[in-house]
Short mmCIF file of C-alpha atoms in Angstrom, two decimals:
data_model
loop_
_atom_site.label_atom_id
_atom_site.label_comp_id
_atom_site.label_asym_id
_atom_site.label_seq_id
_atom_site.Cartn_x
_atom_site.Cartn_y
_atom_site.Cartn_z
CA UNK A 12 -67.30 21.53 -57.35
CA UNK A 13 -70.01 21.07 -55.09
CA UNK A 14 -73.10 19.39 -56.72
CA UNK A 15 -77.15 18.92 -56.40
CA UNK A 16 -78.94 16.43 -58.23
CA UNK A 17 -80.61 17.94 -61.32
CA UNK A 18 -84.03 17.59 -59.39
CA UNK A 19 -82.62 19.60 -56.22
CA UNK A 20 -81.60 22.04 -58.04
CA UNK A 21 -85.05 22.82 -60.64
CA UNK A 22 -87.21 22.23 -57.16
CA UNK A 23 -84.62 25.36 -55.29
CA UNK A 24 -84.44 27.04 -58.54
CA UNK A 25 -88.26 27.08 -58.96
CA UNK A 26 -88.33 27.89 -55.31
CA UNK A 27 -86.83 31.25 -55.55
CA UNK A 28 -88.28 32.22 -58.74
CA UNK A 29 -91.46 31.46 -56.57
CA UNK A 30 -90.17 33.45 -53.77
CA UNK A 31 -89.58 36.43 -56.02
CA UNK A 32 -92.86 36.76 -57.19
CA UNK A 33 -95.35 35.66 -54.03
CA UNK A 34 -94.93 39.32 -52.11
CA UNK A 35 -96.46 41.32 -55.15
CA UNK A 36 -99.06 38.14 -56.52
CA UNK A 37 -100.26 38.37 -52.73
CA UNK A 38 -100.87 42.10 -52.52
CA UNK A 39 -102.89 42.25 -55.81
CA UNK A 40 -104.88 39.16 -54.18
CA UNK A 41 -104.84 41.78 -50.67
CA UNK A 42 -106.24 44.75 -53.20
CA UNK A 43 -108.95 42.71 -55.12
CA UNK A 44 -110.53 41.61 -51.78
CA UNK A 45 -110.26 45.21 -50.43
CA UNK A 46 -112.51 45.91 -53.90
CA UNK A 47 -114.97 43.15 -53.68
CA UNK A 48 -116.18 45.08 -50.45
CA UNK A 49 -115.83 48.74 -49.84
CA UNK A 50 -117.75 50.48 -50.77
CA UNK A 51 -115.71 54.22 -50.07
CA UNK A 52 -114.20 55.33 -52.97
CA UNK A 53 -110.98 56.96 -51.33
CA UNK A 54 -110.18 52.83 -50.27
CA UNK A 55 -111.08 51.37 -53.81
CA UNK A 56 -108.37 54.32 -55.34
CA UNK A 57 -105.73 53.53 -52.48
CA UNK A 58 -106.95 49.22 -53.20
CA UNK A 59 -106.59 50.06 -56.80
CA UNK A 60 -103.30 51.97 -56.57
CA UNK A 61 -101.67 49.04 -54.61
CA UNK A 62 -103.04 46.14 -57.67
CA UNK A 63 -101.26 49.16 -60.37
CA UNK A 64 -97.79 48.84 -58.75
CA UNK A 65 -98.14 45.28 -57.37
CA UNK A 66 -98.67 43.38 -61.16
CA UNK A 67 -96.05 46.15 -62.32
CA UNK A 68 -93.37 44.46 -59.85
CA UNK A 69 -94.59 41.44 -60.44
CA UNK A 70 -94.07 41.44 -64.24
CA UNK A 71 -90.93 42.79 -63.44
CA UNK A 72 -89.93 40.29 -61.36
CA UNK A 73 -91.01 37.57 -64.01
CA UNK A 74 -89.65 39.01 -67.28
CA UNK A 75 -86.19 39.10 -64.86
CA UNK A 76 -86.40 35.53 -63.92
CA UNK A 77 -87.39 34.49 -67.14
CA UNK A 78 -84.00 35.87 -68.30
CA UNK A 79 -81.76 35.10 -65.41
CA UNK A 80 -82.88 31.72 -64.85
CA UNK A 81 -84.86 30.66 -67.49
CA UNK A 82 -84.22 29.85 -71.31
CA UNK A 83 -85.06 32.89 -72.41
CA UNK A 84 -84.13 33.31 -76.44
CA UNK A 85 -83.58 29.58 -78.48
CA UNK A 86 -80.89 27.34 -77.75
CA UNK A 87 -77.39 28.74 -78.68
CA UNK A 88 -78.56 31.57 -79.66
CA UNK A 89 -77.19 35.26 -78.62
CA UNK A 90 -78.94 37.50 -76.54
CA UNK A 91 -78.84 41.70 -76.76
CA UNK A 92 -77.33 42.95 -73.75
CA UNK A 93 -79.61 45.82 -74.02
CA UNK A 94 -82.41 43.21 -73.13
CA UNK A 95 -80.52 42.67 -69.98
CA UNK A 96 -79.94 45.99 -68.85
CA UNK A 97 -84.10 47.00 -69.61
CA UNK A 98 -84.83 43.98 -66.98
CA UNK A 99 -82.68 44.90 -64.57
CA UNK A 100 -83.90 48.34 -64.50
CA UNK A 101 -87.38 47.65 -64.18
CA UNK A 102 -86.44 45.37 -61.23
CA UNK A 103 -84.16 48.28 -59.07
CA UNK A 104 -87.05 50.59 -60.30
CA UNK A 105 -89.06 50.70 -57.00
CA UNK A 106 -86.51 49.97 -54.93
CA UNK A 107 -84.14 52.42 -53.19
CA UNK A 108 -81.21 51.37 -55.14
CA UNK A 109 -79.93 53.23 -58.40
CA UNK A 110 -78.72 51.16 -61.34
CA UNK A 111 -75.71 53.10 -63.18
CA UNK A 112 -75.57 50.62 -66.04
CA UNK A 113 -72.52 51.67 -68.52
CA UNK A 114 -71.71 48.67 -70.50
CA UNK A 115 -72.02 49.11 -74.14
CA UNK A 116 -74.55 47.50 -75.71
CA UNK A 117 -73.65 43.91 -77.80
CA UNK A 118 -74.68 40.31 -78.30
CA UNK A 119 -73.47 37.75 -75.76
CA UNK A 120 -74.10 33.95 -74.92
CA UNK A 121 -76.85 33.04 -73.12
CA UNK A 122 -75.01 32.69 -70.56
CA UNK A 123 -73.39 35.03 -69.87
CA UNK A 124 -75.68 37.32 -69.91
CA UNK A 125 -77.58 35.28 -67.32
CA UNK A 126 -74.18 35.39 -65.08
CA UNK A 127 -74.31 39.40 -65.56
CA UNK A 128 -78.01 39.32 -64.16
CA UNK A 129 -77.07 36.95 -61.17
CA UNK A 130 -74.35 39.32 -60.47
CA UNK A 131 -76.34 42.01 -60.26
CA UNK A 132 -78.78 39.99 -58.17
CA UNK A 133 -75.92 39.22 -55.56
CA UNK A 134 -74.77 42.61 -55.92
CA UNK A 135 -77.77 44.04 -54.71
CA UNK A 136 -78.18 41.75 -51.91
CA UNK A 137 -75.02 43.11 -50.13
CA UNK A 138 -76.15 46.65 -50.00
CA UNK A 139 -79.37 46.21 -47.41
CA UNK A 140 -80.50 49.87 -47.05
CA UNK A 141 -80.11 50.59 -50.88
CA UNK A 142 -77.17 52.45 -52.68
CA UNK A 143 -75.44 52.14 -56.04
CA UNK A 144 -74.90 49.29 -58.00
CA UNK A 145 -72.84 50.01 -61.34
CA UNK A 146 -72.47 47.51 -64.41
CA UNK A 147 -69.63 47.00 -67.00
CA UNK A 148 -68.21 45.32 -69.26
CA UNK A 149 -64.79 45.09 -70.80
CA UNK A 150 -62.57 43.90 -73.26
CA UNK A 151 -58.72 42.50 -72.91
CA UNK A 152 -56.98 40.56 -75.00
CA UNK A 153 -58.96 37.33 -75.35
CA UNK A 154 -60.54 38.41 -72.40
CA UNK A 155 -64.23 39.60 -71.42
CA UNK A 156 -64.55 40.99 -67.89
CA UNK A 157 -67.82 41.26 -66.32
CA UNK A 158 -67.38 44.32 -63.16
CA UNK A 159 -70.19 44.39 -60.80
CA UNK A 160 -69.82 47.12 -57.64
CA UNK A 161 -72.12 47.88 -55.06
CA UNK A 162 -71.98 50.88 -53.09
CA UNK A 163 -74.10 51.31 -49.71
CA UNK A 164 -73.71 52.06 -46.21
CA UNK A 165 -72.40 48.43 -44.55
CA UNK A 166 -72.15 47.11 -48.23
CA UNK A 167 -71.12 43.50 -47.42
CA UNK A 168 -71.42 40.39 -48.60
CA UNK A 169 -71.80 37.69 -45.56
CA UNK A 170 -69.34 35.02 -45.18
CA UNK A 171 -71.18 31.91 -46.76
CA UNK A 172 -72.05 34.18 -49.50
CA UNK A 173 -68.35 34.85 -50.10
CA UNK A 174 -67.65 30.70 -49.49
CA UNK A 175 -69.86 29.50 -52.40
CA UNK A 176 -68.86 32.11 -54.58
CA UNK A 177 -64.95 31.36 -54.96
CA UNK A 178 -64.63 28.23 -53.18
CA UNK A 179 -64.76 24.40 -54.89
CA UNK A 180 -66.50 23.11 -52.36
CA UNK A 181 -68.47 25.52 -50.11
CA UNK A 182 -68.75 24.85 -46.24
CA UNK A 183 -72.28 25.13 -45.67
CA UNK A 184 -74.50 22.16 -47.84
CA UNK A 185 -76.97 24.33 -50.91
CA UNK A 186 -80.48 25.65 -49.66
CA UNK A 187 -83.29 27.78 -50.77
CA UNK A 188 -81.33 31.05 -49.32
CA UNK A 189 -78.08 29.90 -51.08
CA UNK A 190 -79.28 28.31 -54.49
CA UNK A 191 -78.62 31.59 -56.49
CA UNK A 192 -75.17 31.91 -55.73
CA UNK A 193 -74.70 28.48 -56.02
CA UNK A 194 -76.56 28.81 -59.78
CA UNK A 195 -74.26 31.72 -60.30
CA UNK A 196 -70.94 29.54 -59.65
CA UNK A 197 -72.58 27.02 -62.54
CA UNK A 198 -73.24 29.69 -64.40
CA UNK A 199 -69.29 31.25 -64.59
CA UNK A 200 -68.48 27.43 -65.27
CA UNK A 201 -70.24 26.97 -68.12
CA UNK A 202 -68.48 30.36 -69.16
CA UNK A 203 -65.40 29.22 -68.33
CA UNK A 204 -64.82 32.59 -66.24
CA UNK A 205 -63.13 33.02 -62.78
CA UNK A 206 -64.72 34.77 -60.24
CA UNK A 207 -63.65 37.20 -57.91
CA UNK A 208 -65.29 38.66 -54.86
CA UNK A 209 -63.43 41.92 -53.36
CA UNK A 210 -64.95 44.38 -50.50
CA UNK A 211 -63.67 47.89 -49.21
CA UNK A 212 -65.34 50.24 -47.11
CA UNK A 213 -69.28 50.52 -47.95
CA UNK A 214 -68.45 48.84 -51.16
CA UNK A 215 -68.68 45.10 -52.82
CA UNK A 216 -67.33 44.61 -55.97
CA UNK A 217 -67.56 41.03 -58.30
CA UNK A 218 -66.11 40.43 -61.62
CA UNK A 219 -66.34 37.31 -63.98
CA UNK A 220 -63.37 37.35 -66.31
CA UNK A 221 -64.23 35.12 -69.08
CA UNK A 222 -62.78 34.15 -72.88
CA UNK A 223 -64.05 36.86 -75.08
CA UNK A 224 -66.02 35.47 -77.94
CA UNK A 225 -66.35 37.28 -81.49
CA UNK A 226 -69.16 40.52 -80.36
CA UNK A 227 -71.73 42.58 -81.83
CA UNK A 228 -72.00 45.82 -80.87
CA UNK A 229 -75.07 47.96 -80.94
#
């Protein structure tokens, strides 16, 4: 596979975590200076109004991360799936996309519940002016499958997005834009699940088939 140096990839890693989070940090900043000088009170409610939703998006935006990317839960341990779908619903919350999340609830490794997320993440990338994105999860024999679809008008994922996700050794050198899909290809491997990328009209659709481990289910 491709590869960073461990220092590349926490500086891109902490760069889009940072990314996330600087659009609602700087409009609470925008809203407190709007308060520290007007005076009119139908300004301080609109100023006030805009901090309210602001440090809601941002905690949302955080308390995703934290799970997606970070080490969320000890070392080893399982994680509730549940957890995973509450974050990801409080993140598509403001936005114009719908989250239709229809897994059943169970423990999973760490990490694979931070692939689900990063799906998700990627999954909502392709679909621009909003749409559906649907989650599940099921069970073969020996076999978990992750299904991620994404349905919007010109639902696409672009080409180098495509290239890192299912190729070895991805045209186009790692950057800030690509590092999540890049994380999301480490991610499968540490899994041991293939991934597949598949698009039809208006609609992307990613799996990560994996070897099912012994499940609780809530």
């Amino acid at each position: 596979m491709a590869s960073l140096t461990p220092l590349d990839l926490a500086a891109l890693l902490c760069s889009r975590v940072c990314h996330d989070v600087i659009s609602p940090v700087g409009a609470i900043v925008n809203g407190l200076e709007v308060l520290d000088g007007e005076q009119d009170e139908e300004m301080r409610a609109v100023a006030m109004e805009l901090i309210k939703k602001s440090a809601i998006s941002a905690s949302a935006r955080l308390q995703f991360c934290r799970l997606a990317f970070g080490a969320a839960g000890s070392f080893g341990a399982s994680i509730d799936t549940g957890d995973a779908e509450k974050v990801a619903r409080d993140i598509f919350a403001s936005d114009r996309t719908v989250l239709e999340w229809t897994a059943a609830r169970r423990l999973a490794s760490r990490n694979s519940v931070k692939l689900l997320l990063n799906l998700c993440l990627i999954a909502a990338g392709s679909i621009h002016r909003g749409g559906v994105i649907t989650v599940d999860l099921s069970d073969g024999e020996d076999v978990m499958t992750m299904r991620v679809e994404a349905k919007g008008a010109n639902a696409k994922l672009s080409h180098s997005a495509a290239d890192i996700l299912t190729s070895a050794f991805p045209a186009e050198p790692i950057d800030g834009h690509s590092i999540q899909l890049y994380f999301t290809t480490l991610l499968a491997r540490e899994c041991q699940a293939t991934l597949n990328v598949s698009s039809a009209q208006d609609t992307v659709t990613l799996t990560a088939s994996q070897p099912a481990a012994p499940a609780e289910t809530r």
